[in-house]
Tab-separated table of C-alpha atoms in Angstrom:
chain	number	residue	atom	x	y	z
A	1	MET	CA	100.765	77.041	52.648
A	2	GLY	CA	100.094	73.665	50.295
A	3	GLU	CA	97.465	75.250	48.697
A	4	VAL	CA	99.221	78.328	47.543
A	5	LEU	CA	102.383	76.220	46.164
A	6	ALA	CA	99.922	73.782	44.465
A	7	LEU	CA	98.451	76.947	42.340
A	8	VAL	CA	102.288	78.329	42.135
A	9	GLU	CA	103.150	75.008	40.261
A	10	ALA	CA	100.137	74.844	38.267
A	11	ARG	CA	100.959	78.376	37.045
A	12	LEU	CA	104.377	77.468	36.361
A	13	LEU	CA	103.602	74.551	34.350
A	14	THR	CA	100.850	76.492	32.109
A	15	ALA	CA	103.334	79.191	31.341
A	16	LEU	CA	106.499	76.697	30.738
A	17	GLY	CA	105.483	73.433	30.324
A	18	GLU	CA	106.620	70.142	32.254
A	19	PRO	CA	109.935	70.256	34.211
A	20	ASP	CA	112.497	68.002	33.122
A	21	ALA	CA	114.453	68.172	36.671
A	22	ARG	CA	113.634	69.306	39.924
A	23	ALA	CA	115.701	69.171	42.932
A	24	ALA	CA	114.635	70.392	46.868
A	25	VAL	CA	116.935	71.790	49.313
A	26	THR	CA	115.969	72.572	53.146
A	27	PHE	CA	117.961	74.930	55.047
A	28	LEU	CA	117.819	74.896	59.012
A	29	GLY	CA	114.837	76.774	60.420
A	30	THR	CA	113.003	77.431	56.869
A	31	ASP	CA	110.476	75.500	54.524
A	32	ARG	CA	111.694	73.302	51.527
A	33	ILE	CA	112.685	75.263	48.710
A	34	GLU	CA	112.485	73.317	45.103
A	35	VAL	CA	113.789	74.335	42.117
A	36	LEU	CA	112.222	73.482	38.808
A	37	ARG	CA	114.324	72.995	35.482
A	38	PHE	CA	112.635	73.769	32.190
A	39	ALA	CA	114.133	73.266	29.013
A	40	SER	CA	112.889	75.052	25.876
A	41	GLY	CA	114.796	75.029	22.784
A	42	ASP	CA	118.384	76.368	23.610
A	43	LEU	CA	116.860	78.276	26.891
A	44	VAL	CA	117.028	76.438	30.297
A	45	ARG	CA	114.643	78.221	32.933
A	46	TYR	CA	115.064	77.605	36.533
A	47	ALA	CA	112.111	78.466	38.828
A	48	THR	CA	111.785	78.295	42.604
A	49	LEU	CA	108.882	76.568	44.131
A	50	GLY	CA	108.403	77.220	47.851
A	51	MET	CA	109.245	81.013	48.616
A	52	SER	CA	105.847	81.971	47.919
A	53	ALA	CA	104.236	79.793	50.753
A	54	GLN	CA	104.935	82.366	53.358
A	55	PRO	CA	104.348	86.213	52.721
A	56	MET	CA	107.946	88.411	53.059
A	57	ALA	CA	108.015	90.427	56.092
A	58	ASP	CA	109.165	93.904	56.591
A	59	PRO	CA	112.592	93.447	58.482
A	60	THR	CA	111.492	96.296	60.936
A	61	ALA	CA	108.138	94.932	62.015
A	62	VAL	CA	107.708	93.792	65.462
A	63	LEU	CA	105.676	90.855	64.392
A	64	ALA	CA	105.499	89.557	60.895
A	65	ASP	CA	101.824	88.917	59.417
A	66	PRO	CA	101.432	85.488	58.731
A	67	VAL	CA	98.673	86.044	55.666
A	68	LYS	CA	99.730	89.595	54.449
A	69	GLY	CA	102.710	90.811	52.837
A	70	PRO	CA	104.275	90.328	49.403
A	71	ARG	CA	105.088	86.854	47.792
A	72	ALA	CA	107.219	85.747	45.080
A	73	GLU	CA	109.230	83.179	43.120
A	74	LEU	CA	112.115	83.561	41.395
A	75	VAL	CA	112.735	82.537	37.557
A	76	LEU	CA	116.456	82.596	36.001
A	77	THR	CA	116.671	82.106	32.256
A	78	VAL	CA	120.041	80.875	30.319
A	79	ARG	CA	121.384	79.434	27.175
A	80	GLY	CA	121.804	75.707	27.861
A	81	GLY	CA	125.027	73.645	27.008
A	82	LEU	CA	127.503	76.571	27.373
A	83	ALA	CA	127.953	76.535	31.243
A	84	GLU	CA	127.325	73.975	34.103
A	85	THR	CA	124.312	76.079	34.960
A	86	ASP	CA	122.650	73.224	36.805
A	87	LYS	CA	125.143	74.036	39.537
A	88	VAL	CA	122.946	76.963	40.261
A	89	LEU	CA	120.175	74.877	41.895
A	90	ARG	CA	121.758	75.549	45.471
A	91	PRO	CA	122.514	79.192	45.050
A	92	LEU	CA	118.964	79.811	43.606
A	93	ALA	CA	117.614	77.984	46.704
A	94	VAL	CA	119.685	79.952	48.829
A	95	LEU	CA	118.425	83.213	47.324
A	96	ALA	CA	114.624	81.886	47.638
A	97	ALA	CA	115.122	81.083	51.452
A	98	SER	CA	116.343	84.714	51.997
A	99	PRO	CA	112.932	86.249	52.995
A	100	GLN	CA	112.869	83.593	55.821
A	101	VAL	CA	116.308	83.292	56.874
A	102	GLU	CA	117.300	87.012	56.858
A	103	GLY	CA	114.193	88.660	56.827
A	104	VAL	CA	114.900	90.544	53.487
A	105	VAL	CA	111.928	91.614	51.089
A	106	VAL	CA	112.782	90.482	47.494
A	107	ALA	CA	111.492	93.148	44.831
A	108	PRO	CA	112.164	94.474	41.626
A	109	GLY	CA	115.536	96.420	41.637
A	110	ALA	CA	117.040	94.551	44.541
A	111	SER	CA	120.773	93.330	44.324
A	112	LEU	CA	120.609	89.471	45.583
A	113	ASP	CA	124.507	87.909	46.038
A	114	VAL	CA	125.323	84.601	46.989
A	115	GLY	CA	128.915	85.212	47.686
A	116	GLU	CA	130.129	82.767	45.415
A	117	PRO	CA	129.932	81.952	41.389
A	118	LEU	CA	126.142	81.372	40.725
A	119	TRP	CA	127.557	77.993	38.889
A	120	PRO	CA	131.252	76.756	38.275
A	121	GLY	CA	133.190	79.316	36.122
A	122	ALA	CA	130.374	81.766	36.063
A	123	PRO	CA	131.635	85.463	36.122
A	124	PHE	CA	128.445	86.201	38.439
A	125	SER	CA	127.896	85.937	41.800
A	126	SER	CA	124.713	88.354	42.050
A	127	VAL	CA	121.535	88.906	40.063
A	128	LEU	CA	119.289	92.109	39.661
A	129	VAL	CA	115.485	91.299	40.464
A	130	ALA	CA	113.619	92.415	37.475
A	131	GLU	CA	109.976	93.260	37.186
A	132	SER	CA	107.219	90.685	37.290
A	133	GLY	CA	104.592	89.976	34.605
A	134	GLY	CA	106.422	88.964	31.504
A	135	LEU	CA	107.462	85.119	31.272
A	136	VAL	CA	104.865	83.916	33.911
A	137	GLU	CA	102.193	86.197	34.652
A	138	ASP	CA	101.734	86.938	38.427
A	139	LEU	CA	98.973	84.551	40.339
A	140	GLU	CA	96.229	86.340	42.115
A	141	LEU	CA	95.196	84.663	45.350
A	142	ASP	CA	92.055	85.035	47.265
A	143	ASP	CA	91.724	88.051	49.390
A	144	PRO	CA	93.366	89.155	52.305
A	145	LEU	CA	96.416	87.152	50.168
A	146	ASP	CA	98.696	89.121	48.213
A	147	PRO	CA	99.565	87.773	44.404
A	148	VAL	CA	102.529	85.781	43.510
A	149	ARG	CA	104.922	87.773	41.555
A	150	PHE	CA	107.173	85.464	39.273
A	151	LEU	CA	110.378	87.576	39.575
A	152	PRO	CA	113.001	87.109	36.772
A	153	LEU	CA	116.638	87.038	37.719
A	154	LEU	CA	119.522	88.583	35.730
A	155	PRO	CA	122.895	87.748	36.685
A	156	MET	CA	125.360	90.498	36.967
A	157	THR	CA	129.176	90.459	37.142
A	158	PRO	CA	131.042	92.172	40.298
A	159	ASN	CA	131.642	95.296	38.417
A	160	GLU	CA	128.178	95.770	37.006
A	161	ALA	CA	126.537	95.242	40.473
A	162	ALA	CA	129.014	97.937	41.956
A	163	TRP	CA	127.980	100.292	38.767
A	164	LYS	CA	124.140	99.308	40.122
A	165	ARG	CA	124.861	100.239	43.434
A	166	VAL	CA	126.053	103.806	42.298
A	167	HIS	CA	123.832	104.462	39.677
A	168	GLY	CA	120.517	102.453	40.458
A	169	ALA	CA	118.916	99.409	38.524
A	170	GLN	CA	117.265	100.993	35.869
A	171	ALA	CA	120.484	102.877	34.530
A	172	LEU	CA	122.181	99.510	34.281
A	173	GLU	CA	119.087	98.060	32.457
A	174	GLU	CA	119.099	100.898	29.775
A	175	ARG	CA	123.065	100.077	29.808
A	176	TRP	CA	122.716	96.356	28.976
A	177	LEU	CA	119.957	97.418	26.626
A	178	ALA	CA	121.666	100.205	24.560
A	179	ASN	CA	124.621	97.631	24.360
A	180	GLY	CA	122.707	94.896	23.124
A	181	THR	CA	123.779	92.728	25.936
A	182	ASP	CA	122.704	88.928	25.680
A	183	LEU	CA	121.718	88.612	29.645
A	184	ARG	CA	120.808	84.876	28.772
A	185	ASP	CA	124.589	84.065	27.836
A	186	PRO	CA	126.085	82.315	31.194
A	187	LEU	CA	129.394	83.235	30.141
A	188	ARG	CA	129.075	87.165	29.054
A	189	ARG	CA	131.422	89.642	29.878
A	190	SER	CA	130.767	92.789	31.860
A	191	VAL	CA	128.750	95.194	29.837
A	192	THR	CA	131.039	98.628	28.804
A	193	LEU	CA	130.739	100.978	32.100
A	194	ASP	CA	131.948	104.165	32.256
C-alpha cells in the first residue's frame, strides 16, 4: 500500500508541482485519505492521496480481490479567490473513501454526491467524474496491479445532476461545451437545460 501511494504522490508532484497545503482525514474503518492543494496562477487544484491504496471492488463480488481491480485518485480544479474552496477538503475525502465505505467503483461518467454544498455557498453538492489521462497521466503499476487513474471531478448543480440522470454524462458534457461553461468557476450558475 505504501509503495503505491509513494508512486502516486510522485506522479502528482511531477504533474502539478509542490503542494502548498495538505490535510488528512480518517473515517472509522477506512485508510487515511489525504487531500493535497496545488496553486497554479489563478487556479487551485485539489488531489486526493490514499484512495488508490486499495483496488476498488465490484459491490456484487462475494470477496474483494486485494490485488486486482481499478485504482483511482480524484482531482478537482477551481478558480482561486472567488469562494471558500479550501473547505472542499472534507467532501473530497468523503468521495475518495466511498469505495471503501460504500463498496462503489468510481469510474468516468459516474455521479458522486456529498449531500451538502462542496464548500460554503457552493451551488454544487455533486460532481461528474470525467475521463482520466489529461492533466495527470495514468500511473502504470507492476503486474498484476491495475493502473492508477487520476479522475477529474466536474461540479454539478442539482438541476444538472438531475438532467444527467435522464440524458447521460456525455449529453451534459456536450451541453456544457456548447454553452462555453466555465467548469472551474466555483460560483457558476447551472447551464441552460431544456
